[in-house]
Short mmCIF file of C-alpha atoms in Angstrom, two decimals:
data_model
loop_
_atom_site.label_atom_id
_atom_site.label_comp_id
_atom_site.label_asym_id
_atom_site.label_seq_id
_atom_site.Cartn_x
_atom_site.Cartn_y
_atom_site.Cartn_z
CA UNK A 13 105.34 138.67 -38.56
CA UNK A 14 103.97 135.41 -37.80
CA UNK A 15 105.53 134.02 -34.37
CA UNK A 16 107.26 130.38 -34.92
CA UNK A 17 105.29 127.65 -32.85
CA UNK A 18 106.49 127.30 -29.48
CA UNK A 19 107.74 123.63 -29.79
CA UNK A 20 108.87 122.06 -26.52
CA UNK A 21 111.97 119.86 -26.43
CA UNK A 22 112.18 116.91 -25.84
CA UNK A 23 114.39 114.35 -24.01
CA UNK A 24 118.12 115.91 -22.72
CA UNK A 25 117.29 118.90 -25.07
CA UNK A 26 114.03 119.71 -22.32
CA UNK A 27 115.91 118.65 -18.98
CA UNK A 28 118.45 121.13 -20.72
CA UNK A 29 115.80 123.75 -20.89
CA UNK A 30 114.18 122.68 -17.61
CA UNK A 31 117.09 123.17 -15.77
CA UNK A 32 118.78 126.52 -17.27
CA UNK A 33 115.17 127.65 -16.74
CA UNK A 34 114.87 126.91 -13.21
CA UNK A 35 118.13 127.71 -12.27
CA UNK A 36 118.03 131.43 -13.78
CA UNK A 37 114.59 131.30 -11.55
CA UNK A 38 116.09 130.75 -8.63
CA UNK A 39 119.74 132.90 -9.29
CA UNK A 40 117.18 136.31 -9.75
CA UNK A 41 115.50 135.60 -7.00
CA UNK A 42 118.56 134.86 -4.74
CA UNK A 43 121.42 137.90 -6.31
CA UNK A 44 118.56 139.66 -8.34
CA UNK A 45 118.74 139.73 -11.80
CA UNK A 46 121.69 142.85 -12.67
CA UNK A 47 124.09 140.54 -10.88
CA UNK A 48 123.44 137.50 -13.01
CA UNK A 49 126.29 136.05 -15.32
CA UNK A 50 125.91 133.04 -17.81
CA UNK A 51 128.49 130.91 -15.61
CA UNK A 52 126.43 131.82 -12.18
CA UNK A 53 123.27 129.69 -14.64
CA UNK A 54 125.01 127.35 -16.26
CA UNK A 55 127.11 126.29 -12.55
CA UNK A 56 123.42 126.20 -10.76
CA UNK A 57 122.09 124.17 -14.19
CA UNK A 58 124.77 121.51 -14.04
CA UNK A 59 125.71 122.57 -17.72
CA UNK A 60 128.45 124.49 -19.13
CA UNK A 61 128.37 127.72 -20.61
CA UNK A 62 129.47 126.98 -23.54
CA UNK A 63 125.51 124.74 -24.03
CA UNK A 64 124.07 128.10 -23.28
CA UNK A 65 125.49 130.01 -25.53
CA UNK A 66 125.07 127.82 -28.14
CA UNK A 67 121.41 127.00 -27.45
CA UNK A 68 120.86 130.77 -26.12
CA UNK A 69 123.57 133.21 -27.81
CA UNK A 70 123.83 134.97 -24.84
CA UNK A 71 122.24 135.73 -21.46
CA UNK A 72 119.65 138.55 -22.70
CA UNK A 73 117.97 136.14 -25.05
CA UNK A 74 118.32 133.38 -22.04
CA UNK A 75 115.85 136.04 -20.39
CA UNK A 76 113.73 136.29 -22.68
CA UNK A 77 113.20 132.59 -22.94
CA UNK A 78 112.21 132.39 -19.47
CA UNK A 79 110.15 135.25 -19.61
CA UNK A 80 107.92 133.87 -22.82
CA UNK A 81 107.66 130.70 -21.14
CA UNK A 82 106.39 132.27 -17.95
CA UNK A 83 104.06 134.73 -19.49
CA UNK A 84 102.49 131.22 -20.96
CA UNK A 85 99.09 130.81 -19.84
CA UNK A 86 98.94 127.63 -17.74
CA UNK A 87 94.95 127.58 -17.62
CA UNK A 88 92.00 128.56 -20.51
CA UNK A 89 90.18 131.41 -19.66
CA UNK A 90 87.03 130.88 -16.78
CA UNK A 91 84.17 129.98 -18.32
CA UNK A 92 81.28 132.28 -16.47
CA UNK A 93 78.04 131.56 -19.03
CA UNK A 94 78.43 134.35 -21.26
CA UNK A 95 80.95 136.09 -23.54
CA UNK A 96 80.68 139.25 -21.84
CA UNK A 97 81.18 137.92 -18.57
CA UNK A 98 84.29 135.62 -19.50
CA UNK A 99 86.17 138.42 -21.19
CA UNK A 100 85.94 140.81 -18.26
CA UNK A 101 86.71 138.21 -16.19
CA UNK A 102 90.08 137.38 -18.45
CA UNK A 103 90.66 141.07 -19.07
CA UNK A 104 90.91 141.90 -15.89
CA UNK A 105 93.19 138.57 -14.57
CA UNK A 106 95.20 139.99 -17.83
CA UNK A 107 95.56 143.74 -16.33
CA UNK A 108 96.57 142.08 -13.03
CA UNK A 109 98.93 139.75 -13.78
CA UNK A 110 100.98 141.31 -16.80
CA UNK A 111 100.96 144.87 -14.65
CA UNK A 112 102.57 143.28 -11.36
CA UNK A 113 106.35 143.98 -10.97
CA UNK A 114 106.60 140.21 -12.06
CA UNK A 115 104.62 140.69 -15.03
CA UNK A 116 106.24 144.22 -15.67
CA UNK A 117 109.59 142.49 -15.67
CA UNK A 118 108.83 139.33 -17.78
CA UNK A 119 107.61 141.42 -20.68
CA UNK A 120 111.05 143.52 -20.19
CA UNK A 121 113.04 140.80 -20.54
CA UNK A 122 111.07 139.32 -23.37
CA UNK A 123 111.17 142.38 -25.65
CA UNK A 124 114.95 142.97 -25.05
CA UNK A 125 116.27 139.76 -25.53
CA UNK A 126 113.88 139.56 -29.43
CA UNK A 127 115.99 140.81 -32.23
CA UNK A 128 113.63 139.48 -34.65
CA UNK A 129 109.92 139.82 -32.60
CA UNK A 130 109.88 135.67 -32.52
CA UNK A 131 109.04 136.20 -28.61
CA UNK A 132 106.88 139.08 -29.26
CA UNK A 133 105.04 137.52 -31.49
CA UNK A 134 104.82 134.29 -29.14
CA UNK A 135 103.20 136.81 -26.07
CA UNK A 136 100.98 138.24 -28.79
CA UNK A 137 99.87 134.63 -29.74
CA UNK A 138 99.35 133.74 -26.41
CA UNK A 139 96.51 136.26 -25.65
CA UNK A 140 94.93 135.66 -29.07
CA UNK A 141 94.81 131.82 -28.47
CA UNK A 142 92.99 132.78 -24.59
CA UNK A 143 90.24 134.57 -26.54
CA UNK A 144 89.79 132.39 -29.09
CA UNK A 145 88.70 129.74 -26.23
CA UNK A 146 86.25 132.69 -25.16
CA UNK A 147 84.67 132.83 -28.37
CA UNK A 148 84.42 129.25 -29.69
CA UNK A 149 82.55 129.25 -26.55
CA UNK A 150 80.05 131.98 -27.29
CA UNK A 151 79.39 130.26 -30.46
CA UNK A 152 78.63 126.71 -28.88
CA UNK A 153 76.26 128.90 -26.60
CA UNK A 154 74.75 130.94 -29.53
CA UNK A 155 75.78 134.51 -29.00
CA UNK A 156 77.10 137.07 -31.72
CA UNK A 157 81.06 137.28 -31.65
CA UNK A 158 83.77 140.19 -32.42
CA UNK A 159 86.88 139.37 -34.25
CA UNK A 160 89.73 138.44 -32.37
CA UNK A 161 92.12 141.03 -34.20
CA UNK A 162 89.14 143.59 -32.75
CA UNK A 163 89.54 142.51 -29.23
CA UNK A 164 93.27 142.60 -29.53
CA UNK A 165 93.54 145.90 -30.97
CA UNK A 166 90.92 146.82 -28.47
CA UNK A 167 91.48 145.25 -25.41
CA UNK A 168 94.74 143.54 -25.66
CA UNK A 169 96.97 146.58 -27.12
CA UNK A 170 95.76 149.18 -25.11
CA UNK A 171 96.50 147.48 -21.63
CA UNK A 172 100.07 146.63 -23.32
CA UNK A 173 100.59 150.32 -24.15
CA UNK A 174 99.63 151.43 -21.04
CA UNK A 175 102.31 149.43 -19.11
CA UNK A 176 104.98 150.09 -21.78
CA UNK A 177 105.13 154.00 -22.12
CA UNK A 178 102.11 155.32 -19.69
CA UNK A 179 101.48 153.43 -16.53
CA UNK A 180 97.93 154.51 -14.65
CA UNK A 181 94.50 152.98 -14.74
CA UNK A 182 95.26 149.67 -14.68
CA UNK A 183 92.31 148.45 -12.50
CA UNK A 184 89.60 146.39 -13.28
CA UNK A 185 87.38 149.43 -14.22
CA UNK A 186 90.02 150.05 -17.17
CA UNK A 187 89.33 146.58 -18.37
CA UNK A 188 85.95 146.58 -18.59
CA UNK A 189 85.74 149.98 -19.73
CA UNK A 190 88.27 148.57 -22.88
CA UNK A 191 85.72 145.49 -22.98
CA UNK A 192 82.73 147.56 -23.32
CA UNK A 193 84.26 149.72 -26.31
CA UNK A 194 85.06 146.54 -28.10
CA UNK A 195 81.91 145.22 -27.95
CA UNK A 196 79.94 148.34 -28.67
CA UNK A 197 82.46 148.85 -31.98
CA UNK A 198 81.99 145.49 -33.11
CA UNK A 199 78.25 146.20 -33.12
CA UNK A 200 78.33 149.50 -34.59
CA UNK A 201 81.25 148.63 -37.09
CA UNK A 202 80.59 145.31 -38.30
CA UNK A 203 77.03 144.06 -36.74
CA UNK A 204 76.54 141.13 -34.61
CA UNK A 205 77.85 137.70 -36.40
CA UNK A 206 75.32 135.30 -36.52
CA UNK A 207 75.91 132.26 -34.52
CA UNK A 208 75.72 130.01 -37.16
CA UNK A 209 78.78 131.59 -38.73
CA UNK A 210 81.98 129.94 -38.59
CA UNK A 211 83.96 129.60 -35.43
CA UNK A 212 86.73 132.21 -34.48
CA UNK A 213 89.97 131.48 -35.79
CA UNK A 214 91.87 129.06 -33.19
CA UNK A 215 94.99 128.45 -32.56
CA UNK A 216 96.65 125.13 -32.79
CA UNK A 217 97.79 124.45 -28.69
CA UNK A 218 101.29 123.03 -27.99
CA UNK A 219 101.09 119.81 -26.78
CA UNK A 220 103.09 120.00 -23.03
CA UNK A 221 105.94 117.24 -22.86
#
């Protein structure tokens, strides 16, 4: 399924957002996030319920929302002078942050509230635009690339697995033990890409408003 762009509102339609956002922010971390009702948000918003239903349908896909929005990377990936270096830099960053309570939580909260994998397929997106940065780079500098559906089915999906249905080994080793494997099948399955070939696939970025 391919996710629908992430399009920010604009004008009273993103104060709207910014505000529902920020107030279901600071509601779980001041009565925790079992106790919160759609009134308790839309009281602390300055809106009335009734604007978050509509927009929302109801206060699990509120959540979830939040949750995509947060999981959003706010930075590309560090550039460290080589493709190898840069992804186990970013696959380790990726183990730490999405396998924190916080991160544990957000991805919760994004899955439940996704009827129709729109948000799933938004978090999925997100990683996939992070290494495309990593490899347009390794182009510009020259070096053979993997796909990115090979590092997502072989970095990406394994971490996600693992802090789904069987938490353990989520260090840094783990990362660039599932960085290594890509690498080495991309060079026994498919041979190193030249460098003259064409760039990875990239995905178009959402402008901020």
């Amino acid at each position: 399924m391919s996710p629908k762009p992430m399009v920010r509102p604009g004008g009273r339609s993103a104060r709207v957002q910014e505000s529902v956002h920020a107030a279901v922010r600071e509601l779980v971390g001041e009565v925790g996030r079992d106790a919160l009702t759609v009134p308790m948000v839309a009281t602390r918003a300055g809106v009335t319920p009734s604007t978050i239903y509509r927009r929302w349908g109801d206060l699990q896909e509120l959540l979830s929302d939040v949750a995509v929005e947060r999981l959003r990377p706010e930075t590309d990936p560090a550039d460290l002078g080589s493709l190898r270096a840069d992804l186990d830099a970013w696959a380790e960053q990726f183990i730490d942050e999405m396998a924190s309570p916080p991160g544990r939580a957000y991805i919760r909260d994004a899955l439940l509230g996704d009827p129709d994998g729109t948000n799933a397929g938004q978090c999925s997106a997100y990683a996939a635009e992070q290494i495309d940065v990593m490899l347009a780079r390794a182009v510009q500098r020259g070096e053979p690339v993997p796909e990115t559906e090979l590092l997502i089915d072989r970095v990406v999906a394994p971490i996600m697995y693992r802090i789904l249905f069987r938490p353990g080994r989520l260090d840094a080793a783990y990362a660039r033990e599932l960085v290594t494997n890509a690498v080495s099948a991309q060079q026994t399955e498919a041979g190193a890409r030249p460098a003259q070939a064409a760039a990875p696939r990239r995905s178009k970025k959402k402008p901020d408003s």
